[in-house]
GROMACS .gro file of C-alpha atoms in nm:
model
  174
    1MET     CA    1   0.008  -0.002  -0.014
    2GLU     CA    2   0.126   0.384  -0.079
    3LEU     CA    3  -0.001   0.672   0.027
    4ASN     CA    4   0.113   1.010  -0.119
    5THR     CA    5   0.092   1.369  -0.012
    6VAL     CA    6  -0.135   1.597  -0.216
    7SER     CA    7  -0.108   2.002  -0.206
    8ASN     CA    8  -0.356   2.047   0.090
    9GLY     CA    9  -0.096   1.797   0.329
   10GLY     CA   10  -0.373   1.551   0.318
   11PHE     CA   11  -0.309   1.191   0.205
   12GLY     CA   12  -0.454   1.018  -0.115
   13PRO     CA   13  -0.437   0.893  -0.463
   14ALA     CA   14  -0.177   1.173  -0.608
   15ALA     CA   15   0.084   1.084  -0.908
   16ARG     CA   16   0.351   1.181  -0.707
   17LYS     CA   17   0.663   0.993  -0.552
   18PRO     CA   18   0.508   0.789  -0.248
   19SER     CA   19   0.579   0.914   0.051
   20CYS     CA   20   0.538   0.614   0.239
   21ASP     CA   21   0.581   0.251   0.129
   22ILE     CA   22   0.365   0.047   0.423
   23THR     CA   23   0.466  -0.332   0.324
   24ASN     CA   24   0.217  -0.558   0.488
   25HIS     CA   25   0.385  -0.861   0.656
   26GLN     CA   26   0.157  -1.165   0.759
   27SER     CA   27   0.224  -1.449   0.979
   28ALA     CA   28   0.136  -1.785   0.785
   29ALA     CA   29  -0.191  -1.826   0.947
   30GLY     CA   30  -0.294  -1.471   0.797
   31GLY     CA   31  -0.309  -1.177   0.986
   32GLY     CA   32  -0.068  -0.968   1.129
   33SER     CA   33   0.309  -1.098   1.218
   34ALA     CA   34   0.322  -1.271   1.555
   35LEU     CA   35   0.435  -1.072   1.857
   36ARG     CA   36   0.662  -1.208   2.154
   37VAL     CA   37   0.735  -0.999   2.464
   38HIS     CA   38   1.030  -0.951   2.684
   39ALA     CA   39   1.028  -0.756   3.003
   40VAL     CA   40   1.409  -0.636   3.141
   41ARG     CA   41   1.486  -0.426   3.398
   42VAL     CA   42   1.782  -0.236   3.390
   43GLY     CA   43   1.947  -0.150   3.712
   44PRO     CA   44   2.150   0.161   3.851
   45GLY     CA   45   2.457   0.257   3.660
   46ARG     CA   46   2.392   0.002   3.378
   47GLU     CA   47   2.455   0.160   3.008
   48LEU     CA   48   2.065   0.120   2.860
   49LEU     CA   49   2.196   0.049   2.543
   50ALA     CA   50   2.449  -0.181   2.581
   51ALA     CA   51   2.179  -0.346   2.818
   52LEU     CA   52   1.947  -0.360   2.524
   53GLN     CA   53   2.185  -0.498   2.264
   54ALA     CA   54   2.275  -0.727   2.515
   55LEU     CA   55   1.931  -0.902   2.556
   56VAL     CA   56   1.909  -0.875   2.147
   57ILE     CA   57   2.203  -1.135   2.126
   58GLU     CA   58   2.156  -1.340   2.436
   59ARG     CA   59   1.807  -1.406   2.311
   60ARG     CA   60   1.856  -1.378   1.974
   61LEU     CA   61   1.613  -1.146   1.874
   62ARG     CA   62   1.582  -1.062   1.455
   63ALA     CA   63   1.282  -0.812   1.473
   64PRO     CA   64   1.290  -0.667   1.824
   65PHE     CA   65   1.137  -0.303   1.890
   66ILE     CA   66   1.067  -0.090   2.247
   67LEU     CA   67   0.721  -0.133   2.333
   68SER     CA   68   0.730   0.050   2.682
   69CYS     CA   69   0.943   0.236   2.887
   70VAL     CA   70   0.981   0.401   3.212
   71GLY     CA   71   1.303   0.465   3.421
   72SER     CA   72   1.568   0.721   3.474
   73LEU     CA   73   1.902   0.828   3.375
   74THR     CA   74   2.205   1.033   3.488
   75LYS     CA   75   2.374   1.035   3.161
   76ALA     CA   76   2.255   1.077   2.820
   77THR     CA   77   2.443   1.096   2.440
   78LEU     CA   78   2.205   1.217   2.154
   79ARG     CA   79   2.229   1.332   1.784
   80LEU     CA   80   1.972   1.646   1.766
   81ALA     CA   81   1.726   1.668   1.466
   82ASN     CA   82   1.950   1.894   1.289
   83ALA     CA   83   2.156   1.664   1.182
   84THR     CA   84   2.209   1.525   0.804
   85ALA     CA   85   2.462   1.263   0.705
   86THR     CA   86   2.751   1.494   0.628
   87ASN     CA   87   2.672   1.670   0.944
   88THR     CA   88   2.646   1.456   1.204
   89ASN     CA   89   2.788   1.665   1.465
   90GLU     CA   90   2.493   1.845   1.578
   91VAL     CA   91   2.539   1.616   1.953
   92ILE     CA   92   2.455   1.680   2.303
   93GLN     CA   93   2.588   1.520   2.616
   94LEU     CA   94   2.353   1.559   2.950
   95SER     CA   95   2.411   1.504   3.264
   96GLY     CA   96   2.233   1.524   3.538
   97ARG     CA   97   1.871   1.351   3.650
   98TYR     CA   98   1.655   1.252   3.391
   99GLU     CA   99   1.280   1.110   3.392
  100ILE     CA  100   1.304   0.883   3.080
  101VAL     CA  101   0.950   1.010   2.894
  102SER     CA  102   0.947   0.823   2.601
  103LEU     CA  103   1.208   0.586   2.415
  104VAL     CA  104   1.107   0.413   2.077
  105GLY     CA  105   1.261   0.221   1.786
  106THR     CA  106   1.421  -0.082   1.645
  107LEU     CA  107   1.688  -0.323   1.831
  108ASN     CA  108   1.889  -0.501   1.540
  109PRO     CA  109   2.212  -0.482   1.557
  110GLU     CA  110   2.248  -0.124   1.388
  111ALA     CA  111   1.943  -0.021   1.677
  112HIS     CA  112   1.781   0.319   1.617
  113LEU     CA  113   1.624   0.463   1.889
  114HIS     CA  114   1.505   0.790   2.020
  115ILE     CA  115   1.430   0.953   2.394
  116CYS     CA  116   1.275   1.228   2.551
  117LEU     CA  117   1.392   1.303   2.898
  118ALA     CA  118   1.237   1.547   3.089
  119ASP     CA  119   1.443   1.743   3.388
  120ALA     CA  120   1.370   1.830   3.748
  121GLU     CA  121   1.147   2.135   3.589
  122GLY     CA  122   0.960   1.940   3.404
  123ARG     CA  123   1.189   2.049   3.060
  124THR     CA  124   1.208   1.826   2.781
  125VAL     CA  125   1.486   1.726   2.531
  126GLY     CA  126   1.519   1.450   2.286
  127GLY     CA  127   1.699   1.287   2.012
  128HIS     CA  128   1.844   0.983   1.856
  129VAL     CA  129   2.019   0.788   2.110
  130LEU     CA  130   2.398   0.795   2.065
  131GLY     CA  131   2.472   0.585   2.354
  132GLY     CA  132   2.609   0.676   2.726
  133LEU     CA  133   2.236   0.636   2.856
  134GLU     CA  134   2.314   0.543   3.203
  135VAL     CA  135   2.079   0.415   3.454
  136PHE     CA  136   1.995   0.668   3.734
  137THR     CA  137   1.778   0.442   3.962
  138THR     CA  138   1.619   0.169   3.746
  139ALA     CA  139   1.502   0.136   3.374
  140GLU     CA  140   1.179  -0.108   3.334
  141LEU     CA  141   1.126  -0.216   2.919
  142VAL     CA  142   0.901  -0.419   2.765
  143VAL     CA  143   1.045  -0.540   2.428
  144GLY     CA  144   0.840  -0.708   2.161
  145GLU     CA  145   0.923  -0.893   1.870
  146ALA     CA  146   0.792  -1.002   1.528
  147PRO     CA  147   0.907  -1.362   1.517
  148ASP     CA  148   0.811  -1.387   1.161
  149LEU     CA  149   1.009  -1.099   1.066
  150GLN     CA  150   1.348  -0.999   1.064
  151PHE     CA  151   1.457  -0.646   1.054
  152THR     CA  152   1.831  -0.548   0.922
  153ARG     CA  153   1.954  -0.185   0.747
  154GLU     CA  154   2.084  -0.069   0.447
  155MET     CA  155   2.246   0.275   0.315
  156ASP     CA  156   2.008   0.473   0.164
  157GLU     CA  157   2.122   0.731  -0.092
  158THR     CA  158   1.826   0.980  -0.041
  159THR     CA  159   1.873   1.004   0.326
  160GLY     CA  160   2.237   0.924   0.391
  161PHE     CA  161   2.140   0.710   0.628
  162PRO     CA  162   2.153   0.328   0.664
  163GLU     CA  163   1.742   0.282   0.718
  164LEU     CA  164   1.521   0.000   0.818
  165VAL     CA  165   1.472  -0.297   0.603
  166VAL     CA  166   1.163  -0.546   0.679
  167GLN     CA  167   1.179  -0.922   0.532
  168PRO     CA  168   0.973  -1.217   0.656
  169ARG     CA  169   1.200  -1.458   0.827
  170SER     CA  170   1.285  -1.798   0.684
  171GLN     CA  171   1.102  -2.124   0.861
  172THR     CA  172   1.478  -2.258   0.936
  173GLU     CA  173   1.508  -1.932   1.120
  174LYS     CA  174   1.237  -1.929   1.358
   0.00000   0.00000   0.00000
């Protein structure tokens, strides 16, 4: 299914380049892909991204993604939204006490996560996770996996970044 943007900002069958390519991956039984759920708690002082990547390796997850995350951090390194493929130096390093307001993304080996953090006054900051997510008190996560799929990344010449590729997983890999 392809959606095209039209001049009024809505969506419809316009004769333009697709703005969104939606691929419907179905399980063998029909319907959507199956879902497995993994719950994990990451304790104080641990690096959150490294802990999540260890979970992916340990449980051999092929199409994992963040369903939910609550917790707090003392450090974070983020790339801001104004970064480009040729100018990736728009990076901030945070230090202090922050509540995790949101953490979303995919966790294949080249994880693509975005986070939003709130400081003691409720001000928020967010961006692309580069690492350095040091847990303050706890990070409680629910990680989903689509066992019928596999997530990989391929360099996209248009964006200049490695972008998500979703493929059906073969029966021998399940």
